[in-house]
Every structure is written in C-alpha cells, then in structure tokens.
PDB file of C-alpha atoms in Angstrom:
ATOM      1  CA  MET I   1     -73.082 233.396 150.179  1.00 78.00           C
ATOM      2  CA  LEU I   2     -74.768 236.193 152.160  1.00 85.00           C
ATOM      3  CA  TYR I   3     -74.012 236.652 155.854  1.00 88.00           C
ATOM      4  CA  LEU I   4     -76.173 238.991 157.954  1.00 91.00           C
ATOM      5  CA  TYR I   5     -74.837 240.462 161.207  1.00 91.00           C
ATOM      6  CA  PRO I   6     -77.602 242.394 163.026  1.00 91.00           C
ATOM      7  CA  SER I   7     -76.917 244.904 165.783  1.00 91.00           C
ATOM      8  CA  ASN I   8     -78.449 248.065 167.165  1.00 93.00           C
ATOM      9  CA  ARG I   9     -75.007 249.547 167.828  1.00 92.00           C
ATOM     10  CA  LEU I  10     -72.957 250.816 164.905  1.00 90.00           C
ATOM     11  CA  GLU I  11     -69.780 250.654 167.048  1.00 92.00           C
ATOM     12  CA  ASP I  12     -70.233 246.855 167.484  1.00 93.00           C
ATOM     13  CA  LEU I  13     -70.755 246.421 163.740  1.00 92.00           C
ATOM     14  CA  ALA I  14     -67.572 248.408 163.035  1.00 92.00           C
ATOM     15  CA  VAL I  15     -65.589 246.067 165.321  1.00 93.00           C
ATOM     16  CA  LEU I  16     -67.100 243.056 163.576  1.00 92.00           C
ATOM     17  CA  LEU I  17     -66.325 244.500 160.140  1.00 91.00           C
ATOM     18  CA  ALA I  18     -62.721 245.013 161.148  1.00 91.00           C
ATOM     19  CA  GLU I  19     -62.460 241.366 162.165  1.00 90.00           C
ATOM     20  CA  VAL I  20     -64.132 240.175 158.962  1.00 88.00           C
ATOM     21  CA  ILE I  21     -61.666 242.183 156.863  1.00 86.00           C
ATOM     22  CA  LYS I  22     -58.687 240.902 158.826  1.00 84.00           C
ATOM     23  CA  THR I  23     -59.681 237.224 158.595  1.00 84.00           C
ATOM     24  CA  ARG I  24     -61.054 237.125 155.037  1.00 77.00           C
ATOM     25  CA  PRO I  25     -58.440 235.676 152.666  1.00 70.00           C
ATOM     26  CA  LYS I  26     -57.873 237.868 149.668  1.00 71.00           C
ATOM     27  CA  ASN I  27     -55.299 239.504 147.438  1.00 75.00           C
ATOM     28  CA  ILE I  28     -53.871 242.443 149.414  1.00 73.00           C
ATOM     29  CA  LEU I  29     -53.842 244.495 146.222  1.00 80.00           C
ATOM     30  CA  SER I  30     -57.605 244.058 145.685  1.00 82.00           C
ATOM     31  CA  PRO I  31     -59.674 246.760 147.326  1.00 86.00           C
ATOM     32  CA  THR I  32     -62.400 245.953 149.857  1.00 86.00           C
ATOM     33  CA  THR I  33     -65.718 247.448 148.814  1.00 89.00           C
ATOM     34  CA  ILE I  34     -67.962 248.870 151.567  1.00 89.00           C
ATOM     35  CA  LEU I  35     -71.229 250.577 150.735  1.00 89.00           C
ATOM     36  CA  GLY I  36     -72.317 253.393 153.068  1.00 84.00           C
ATOM     37  CA  PRO I  37     -75.424 255.538 153.043  1.00 84.00           C
ATOM     38  CA  ASN I  38     -73.539 258.864 152.928  1.00 85.00           C
ATOM     39  CA  PRO I  39     -70.014 260.331 152.885  1.00 87.00           C
ATOM     40  CA  GLY I  40     -70.208 261.171 156.590  1.00 90.00           C
ATOM     41  CA  MET I  41     -70.857 257.541 157.503  1.00 90.00           C
ATOM     42  CA  GLN I  42     -68.054 256.398 155.194  1.00 89.00           C
ATOM     43  CA  HIS I  43     -65.591 258.742 156.904  1.00 91.00           C
ATOM     44  CA  TRP I  44     -66.689 257.582 160.364  1.00 93.00           C
ATOM     45  CA  LEU I  45     -66.282 253.946 159.354  1.00 90.00           C
ATOM     46  CA  ASN I  46     -62.795 254.562 158.004  1.00 90.00           C
ATOM     47  CA  MET I  47     -61.817 256.149 161.327  1.00 92.00           C
ATOM     48  CA  GLN I  48     -63.273 253.189 163.220  1.00 92.00           C
ATOM     49  CA  LEU I  49     -61.323 250.719 161.041  1.00 91.00           C
ATOM     50  CA  CYS I  50     -58.151 252.709 161.688  1.00 91.00           C
ATOM     51  CA  GLU I  51     -58.759 252.454 165.411  1.00 90.00           C
ATOM     52  CA  HIS I  52     -59.334 248.663 165.359  1.00 89.00           C
ATOM     53  CA  MET I  53     -56.864 247.651 162.682  1.00 87.00           C
ATOM     54  CA  GLY I  54     -54.169 250.276 163.037  1.00 87.00           C
ATOM     55  CA  ILE I  55     -54.626 251.321 159.427  1.00 84.00           C
ATOM     56  CA  SER I  56     -57.459 251.652 156.923  1.00 83.00           C
ATOM     57  CA  MET I  57     -56.227 251.332 153.362  1.00 83.00           C
ATOM     58  CA  ASN I  58     -57.309 250.062 149.958  1.00 85.00           C
ATOM     59  CA  ILE I  59     -60.931 250.401 150.891  1.00 86.00           C
ATOM     60  CA  ASN I  60     -63.364 251.470 148.189  1.00 87.00           C
ATOM     61  CA  CYS I  61     -66.440 253.253 149.601  1.00 87.00           C
ATOM     62  CA  PRO I  62     -68.818 254.076 146.715  1.00 87.00           C
ATOM     63  CA  MET I  63     -72.286 255.387 147.398  1.00 85.00           C
ATOM     64  CA  PRO I  64     -74.925 252.690 146.710  1.00 84.00           C
ATOM     65  CA  THR I  65     -76.215 254.480 143.603  1.00 83.00           C
ATOM     66  CA  ARG I  66     -72.683 254.751 142.205  1.00 86.00           C
ATOM     67  CA  TYR I  67     -71.998 251.106 142.951  1.00 89.00           C
ATOM     68  CA  ILE I  68     -75.191 249.932 141.214  1.00 89.00           C
ATOM     69  CA  TRP I  69     -74.493 252.191 138.243  1.00 89.00           C
ATOM     70  CA  ASP I  70     -71.003 250.670 137.843  1.00 90.00           C
ATOM     71  CA  LEU I  71     -72.417 247.187 138.231  1.00 90.00           C
ATOM     72  CA  CYS I  72     -74.962 247.853 135.435  1.00 92.00           C
ATOM     73  CA  ARG I  73     -72.179 249.240 133.284  1.00 91.00           C
ATOM     74  CA  ASN I  74     -70.114 246.070 133.803  1.00 91.00           C
ATOM     75  CA  LEU I  75     -73.095 243.856 132.953  1.00 91.00           C
ATOM     76  CA  LEU I  76     -74.493 245.782 129.975  1.00 92.00           C
ATOM     77  CA  GLY I  77     -71.271 247.171 128.466  1.00 90.00           C
ATOM     78  CA  ASP I  78     -69.535 250.537 128.317  1.00 88.00           C
ATOM     79  CA  ASP I  79     -71.187 251.266 124.975  1.00 87.00           C
ATOM     80  CA  LYS I  80     -74.709 251.110 126.481  1.00 87.00           C
ATOM     81  CA  VAL I  81     -74.085 252.792 129.795  1.00 89.00           C
ATOM     82  CA  PRO I  82     -72.237 256.115 130.128  1.00 88.00           C
ATOM     83  CA  LYS I  83     -69.492 256.357 132.698  1.00 88.00           C
ATOM     84  CA  LYS I  84     -71.432 258.861 134.808  1.00 87.00           C
ATOM     85  CA  SER I  85     -75.151 258.978 135.316  1.00 87.00           C
ATOM     86  CA  PRO I  86     -76.960 261.856 133.565  1.00 90.00           C
ATOM     87  CA  TYR I  87     -79.647 261.523 136.227  1.00 91.00           C
ATOM     88  CA  LYS I  88     -77.670 263.074 139.068  1.00 90.00           C
ATOM     89  CA  ARG I  89     -79.465 266.060 140.589  1.00 91.00           C
ATOM     90  CA  GLU I  90     -76.670 268.405 139.535  1.00 93.00           C
ATOM     91  CA  VAL I  91     -77.268 267.506 135.882  1.00 93.00           C
ATOM     92  CA  LEU I  92     -81.052 267.242 136.112  1.00 95.00           C
ATOM     93  CA  THR I  93     -81.282 270.760 137.596  1.00 96.00           C
ATOM     94  CA  TRP I  94     -79.904 272.361 134.431  1.00 96.00           C
ATOM     95  CA  LYS I  95     -82.008 270.213 132.147  1.00 96.00           C
ATOM     96  CA  ILE I  96     -85.208 271.020 134.061  1.00 96.00           C
ATOM     97  CA  LEU I  97     -84.213 274.695 134.050  1.00 96.00           C
ATOM     98  CA  ASN I  98     -84.005 274.618 130.245  1.00 96.00           C
ATOM     99  CA  LEU I  99     -87.398 272.934 130.102  1.00 96.00           C
ATOM    100  CA  CYS I 100     -88.916 275.637 132.254  1.00 95.00           C
ATOM    101  CA  TYR I 101     -87.906 278.241 129.654  1.00 95.00           C
ATOM    102  CA  SER I 102     -88.902 276.086 126.682  1.00 95.00           C
ATOM    103  CA  LYS I 103     -91.799 276.764 124.345  1.00 95.00           C
ATOM    104  CA  ASP I 104     -93.201 273.267 124.983  1.00 94.00           C
ATOM    105  CA  CYS I 105     -93.477 273.986 128.670  1.00 94.00           C
ATOM    106  CA  LYS I 106     -95.107 277.375 128.168  1.00 94.00           C
ATOM    107  CA  GLU I 107     -97.779 275.799 125.948  1.00 94.00           C
ATOM    108  CA  THR I 108     -98.835 273.192 128.499  1.00 93.00           C
ATOM    109  CA  ASP I 109    -102.121 273.576 130.397  1.00 90.00           C
ATOM    110  CA  PHE I 110    -100.294 273.535 133.725  1.00 90.00           C
ATOM    111  CA  TYR I 111     -97.683 276.203 132.990  1.00 93.00           C
ATOM    112  CA  GLU I 112     -99.658 278.986 134.694  1.00 91.00           C
ATOM    113  CA  GLU I 113     -99.901 276.802 137.817  1.00 89.00           C
ATOM    114  CA  ILE I 114     -96.146 276.304 138.183  1.00 92.00           C
ATOM    115  CA  ALA I 115     -95.218 279.750 136.835  1.00 91.00           C
ATOM    116  CA  ALA I 116     -97.283 281.310 139.674  1.00 89.00           C
ATOM    117  CA  TYR I 117     -94.349 280.396 141.904  1.00 88.00           C
ATOM    118  CA  TRP I 118     -91.872 282.651 140.089  1.00 89.00           C
ATOM    119  CA  ASP I 119     -94.215 285.225 138.537  1.00 86.00           C
ATOM    120  CA  LYS I 120     -94.794 286.811 141.947  1.00 84.00           C
ATOM    121  CA  SER I 121     -91.147 287.886 142.034  1.00 79.00           C
ATOM    122  CA  LYS I 122     -90.474 291.580 142.368  1.00 83.00           C
ATOM    123  CA  THR I 123     -87.461 291.715 140.043  1.00 91.00           C
ATOM    124  CA  GLU I 124     -86.210 289.760 137.052  1.00 90.00           C
ATOM    125  CA  THR I 125     -83.241 288.561 139.060  1.00 91.00           C
ATOM    126  CA  GLU I 126     -85.489 287.228 141.798  1.00 91.00           C
ATOM    127  CA  LYS I 127     -87.633 285.522 139.120  1.00 91.00           C
ATOM    128  CA  GLN I 128     -84.613 283.767 137.653  1.00 93.00           C
ATOM    129  CA  GLN I 129     -83.551 282.673 141.139  1.00 94.00           C
ATOM    130  CA  ARG I 130     -86.994 281.246 141.797  1.00 93.00           C
ATOM    131  CA  ILE I 131     -87.020 279.313 138.505  1.00 95.00           C
ATOM    132  CA  PHE I 132     -83.587 277.871 139.370  1.00 96.00           C
ATOM    133  CA  THR I 133     -84.786 276.912 142.852  1.00 95.00           C
ATOM    134  CA  PHE I 134     -87.819 275.182 141.322  1.00 95.00           C
ATOM    135  CA  ALA I 135     -85.553 273.242 138.964  1.00 96.00           C
ATOM    136  CA  MET I 136     -83.151 272.298 141.768  1.00 96.00           C
ATOM    137  CA  GLN I 137     -85.943 271.078 144.078  1.00 96.00           C
ATOM    138  CA  LEU I 138     -87.635 269.075 141.298  1.00 96.00           C
ATOM    139  CA  ALA I 139     -84.286 267.482 140.381  1.00 96.00           C
ATOM    140  CA  ASP I 140     -83.803 266.504 144.012  1.00 94.00           C
ATOM    141  CA  LEU I 141     -87.317 265.042 144.088  1.00 94.00           C
ATOM    142  CA  PHE I 142     -86.706 263.000 140.928  1.00 94.00           C
ATOM    143  CA  GLU I 143     -83.431 261.665 142.377  1.00 90.00           C
ATOM    144  CA  GLN I 144     -85.374 260.472 145.426  1.00 90.00           C
ATOM    145  CA  TYR I 145     -88.093 258.903 143.199  1.00 91.00           C
ATOM    146  CA  LEU I 146     -85.383 256.894 141.411  1.00 90.00           C
ATOM    147  CA  VAL I 147     -84.494 255.309 144.746  1.00 85.00           C
ATOM    148  CA  PHE I 148     -87.775 255.142 146.652  1.00 87.00           C
ATOM    149  CA  ARG I 149     -90.579 255.425 144.078  1.00 87.00           C
ATOM    150  CA  ASP I 150     -89.285 253.621 141.010  1.00 87.00           C
ATOM    151  CA  GLU I 151     -92.759 252.236 140.226  1.00 88.00           C
ATOM    152  CA  TRP I 152     -94.066 255.792 139.852  1.00 87.00           C
ATOM    153  CA  ILE I 153     -91.607 256.840 137.186  1.00 87.00           C
ATOM    154  CA  ILE I 154     -92.047 253.566 135.281  1.00 87.00           C
ATOM    155  CA  ASN I 155     -95.814 254.184 135.238  1.00 87.00           C
ATOM    156  CA  TRP I 156     -95.282 257.774 134.126  1.00 88.00           C
ATOM    157  CA  GLN I 157     -93.278 256.549 131.163  1.00 86.00           C
ATOM    158  CA  GLY I 158     -96.346 254.596 130.135  1.00 81.00           C
ATOM    159  CA  SER I 159     -98.481 257.715 130.645  1.00 74.00           C
ATOM    160  CA  ILE I 160    -100.147 256.032 133.607  1.00 70.00           C
ATOM    161  CA  VAL I 161    -101.151 258.471 136.346  1.00 69.00           C
ATOM    162  CA  GLN I 162     -99.948 256.964 139.595  1.00 62.00           C
ATOM    163  CA  GLY I 163    -102.435 258.755 141.807  1.00 63.00           C
ATOM    164  CA  PHE I 164    -100.643 260.276 144.813  1.00 61.00           C
ATOM    165  CA  ALA I 165    -102.041 258.932 148.056  1.00 56.00           C
ATOM    166  CA  SER I 166    -102.824 262.407 149.379  1.00 58.00           C
ATOM    167  CA  ALA I 167    -105.449 264.358 147.427  1.00 62.00           C
ATOM    168  CA  ARG I 168    -103.567 267.509 148.363  1.00 64.00           C
ATOM    169  CA  TYR I 169    -100.668 266.488 146.145  1.00 63.00           C
ATOM    170  CA  GLN I 170    -102.521 264.829 143.259  1.00 68.00           C
ATOM    171  CA  LYS I 171    -102.634 268.083 141.263  1.00 73.00           C
ATOM    172  CA  PHE I 172     -98.821 268.121 141.203  1.00 81.00           C
ATOM    173  CA  GLU I 173     -98.520 264.720 139.514  1.00 84.00           C
ATOM    174  CA  LYS I 174     -99.490 265.796 135.977  1.00 86.00           C
ATOM    175  CA  TRP I 175     -96.712 268.335 135.561  1.00 91.00           C
ATOM    176  CA  GLN I 176     -94.177 266.156 137.357  1.00 92.00           C
ATOM    177  CA  MET I 177     -94.974 263.354 134.906  1.00 91.00           C
ATOM    178  CA  TRP I 178     -94.529 265.787 131.974  1.00 94.00           C
ATOM    179  CA  PHE I 179     -91.093 266.889 133.185  1.00 96.00           C
ATOM    180  CA  TRP I 180     -90.051 263.311 133.797  1.00 94.00           C
ATOM    181  CA  ASN I 181     -91.086 262.105 130.310  1.00 94.00           C
ATOM    182  CA  LYS I 182     -89.222 265.041 128.775  1.00 95.00           C
ATOM    183  CA  LEU I 183     -86.071 263.948 130.655  1.00 95.00           C
ATOM    184  CA  VAL I 184     -86.546 260.346 129.428  1.00 93.00           C
ATOM    185  CA  GLN I 185     -86.852 261.603 125.856  1.00 92.00           C
ATOM    186  CA  TRP I 186     -83.540 263.376 126.382  1.00 90.00           C
ATOM    187  CA  THR I 187     -81.808 260.189 127.598  1.00 87.00           C
ATOM    188  CA  PRO I 188     -83.588 256.899 128.453  1.00 85.00           C
ATOM    189  CA  THR I 189     -80.627 255.545 130.426  1.00 85.00           C
ATOM    190  CA  HIS I 190     -81.885 256.316 133.932  1.00 89.00           C
ATOM    191  CA  PRO I 191     -80.880 254.050 136.862  1.00 90.00           C
ATOM    192  CA  VAL I 192     -84.229 252.229 137.204  1.00 90.00           C
ATOM    193  CA  GLN I 193     -84.311 251.304 133.524  1.00 89.00           C
ATOM    194  CA  LEU I 194     -80.684 250.197 133.659  1.00 90.00           C
ATOM    195  CA  GLN I 195     -81.311 248.005 136.692  1.00 90.00           C
ATOM    196  CA  LYS I 196     -84.199 246.282 134.923  1.00 89.00           C
ATOM    197  CA  SER I 197     -81.998 245.692 131.864  1.00 91.00           C
ATOM    198  CA  ALA I 198     -79.158 244.357 134.080  1.00 91.00           C
ATOM    199  CA  LEU I 199     -81.545 241.918 135.781  1.00 91.00           C
ATOM    200  CA  GLU I 200     -82.773 240.704 132.401  1.00 92.00           C
ATOM    201  CA  ALA I 201     -79.154 240.268 131.280  1.00 90.00           C
ATOM    202  CA  LEU I 202     -78.468 238.183 134.386  1.00 89.00           C
TER     203      LEU I 202
END
C-alpha cells in the first residue's frame, strides 16, 4: 500500500514522519529505511526526528541510487550484481582518464576536437590536470544521465544517435556516445540495465 502525504513545508512532513514511525507496528530491531536526496537532507531529517521523538536511532538513510542498486542485487543475485556500483563518478573518472590516453581514442575522428581542450596547456602538468578535469566532468555528466536521461544511454548502446535538442550541443554527442560504449564494454552492469533486468525478474 502506498500513502502519499503532500505538503509545501518540510518541517510539517518531518513531524508527520515522526508520528508515522512512532505508530507503525514493527520489530524494534528492524531499521526504518528513509530515502533522502542528499546527505545534508538526511542529516537535517535525523535532527528533526530527534527533536520530535527524543531520539533518532536504527534509521537507515541510503541515497536513492544506493537503495535501488541494493534492491537490484537482492532481486538478481549477488553473483550477477557487484556489491558496489562501478558506475559511480569516482570510478568512472579514472576509467575515462585511461580512455583519453588510449590508442583507440587517439585514432578516432573526434580526438582533435576534444584534445583541443588540453592541448592549449602551457605545461605538461597543466595538460595532465586538464585531461583529468575533462574525465571528471564527463564522469559526472554520465552519472546524471543514468538518473535523468536513461533513454539516451540505452539508445547509444544500440548506436542510435539521440539528437540533442540544442544544435549547439549536437556535435558533442558523437564522442560522448563513444566513451559511453567503451565503458559498457568494460562492464555492462550499469544501473539502468540492472533496473530493466530487475523489472523483468519481477
């Protein structure tokens, strides 16, 4: 059963949540799971629960992506889903960085276009910093695509050009698709694919 409690004041929702937790019958040793959009909100909510309940304990506050990943792992099995996602931006950054230095990347027809960003560096150290910054920003972008533009990356895997809405950005799609497909070759277990598999299993 799904209950929806709308409000335009977070403080009111925090009071309501405290009441729901207090009145819901459950095993006191079982944690209550609350999804929050970011660690800051999770911390604030814990403080609010402390204020209204006197104590906030045995509350599990995973990020939504972590919760969904664990749910897929429970549905599909530990042998098919690794414990931690290899598609976190911290991991993707290093993989993309290696791809930037790879022979495959240097032989693409778009390499000069992306290399123009770091080739204007004055020193080798600055060049390496720029390549790392490029990898970090692209990893952050891919992590956002996994949440907000899942249809794009699925199309890219089928070599289908999505066609960015703005003509200004359409020239960037080709090399983004190349990097993404290289990451999928490295490991196909990205969150969007796992969610599709979990839904099929259900």
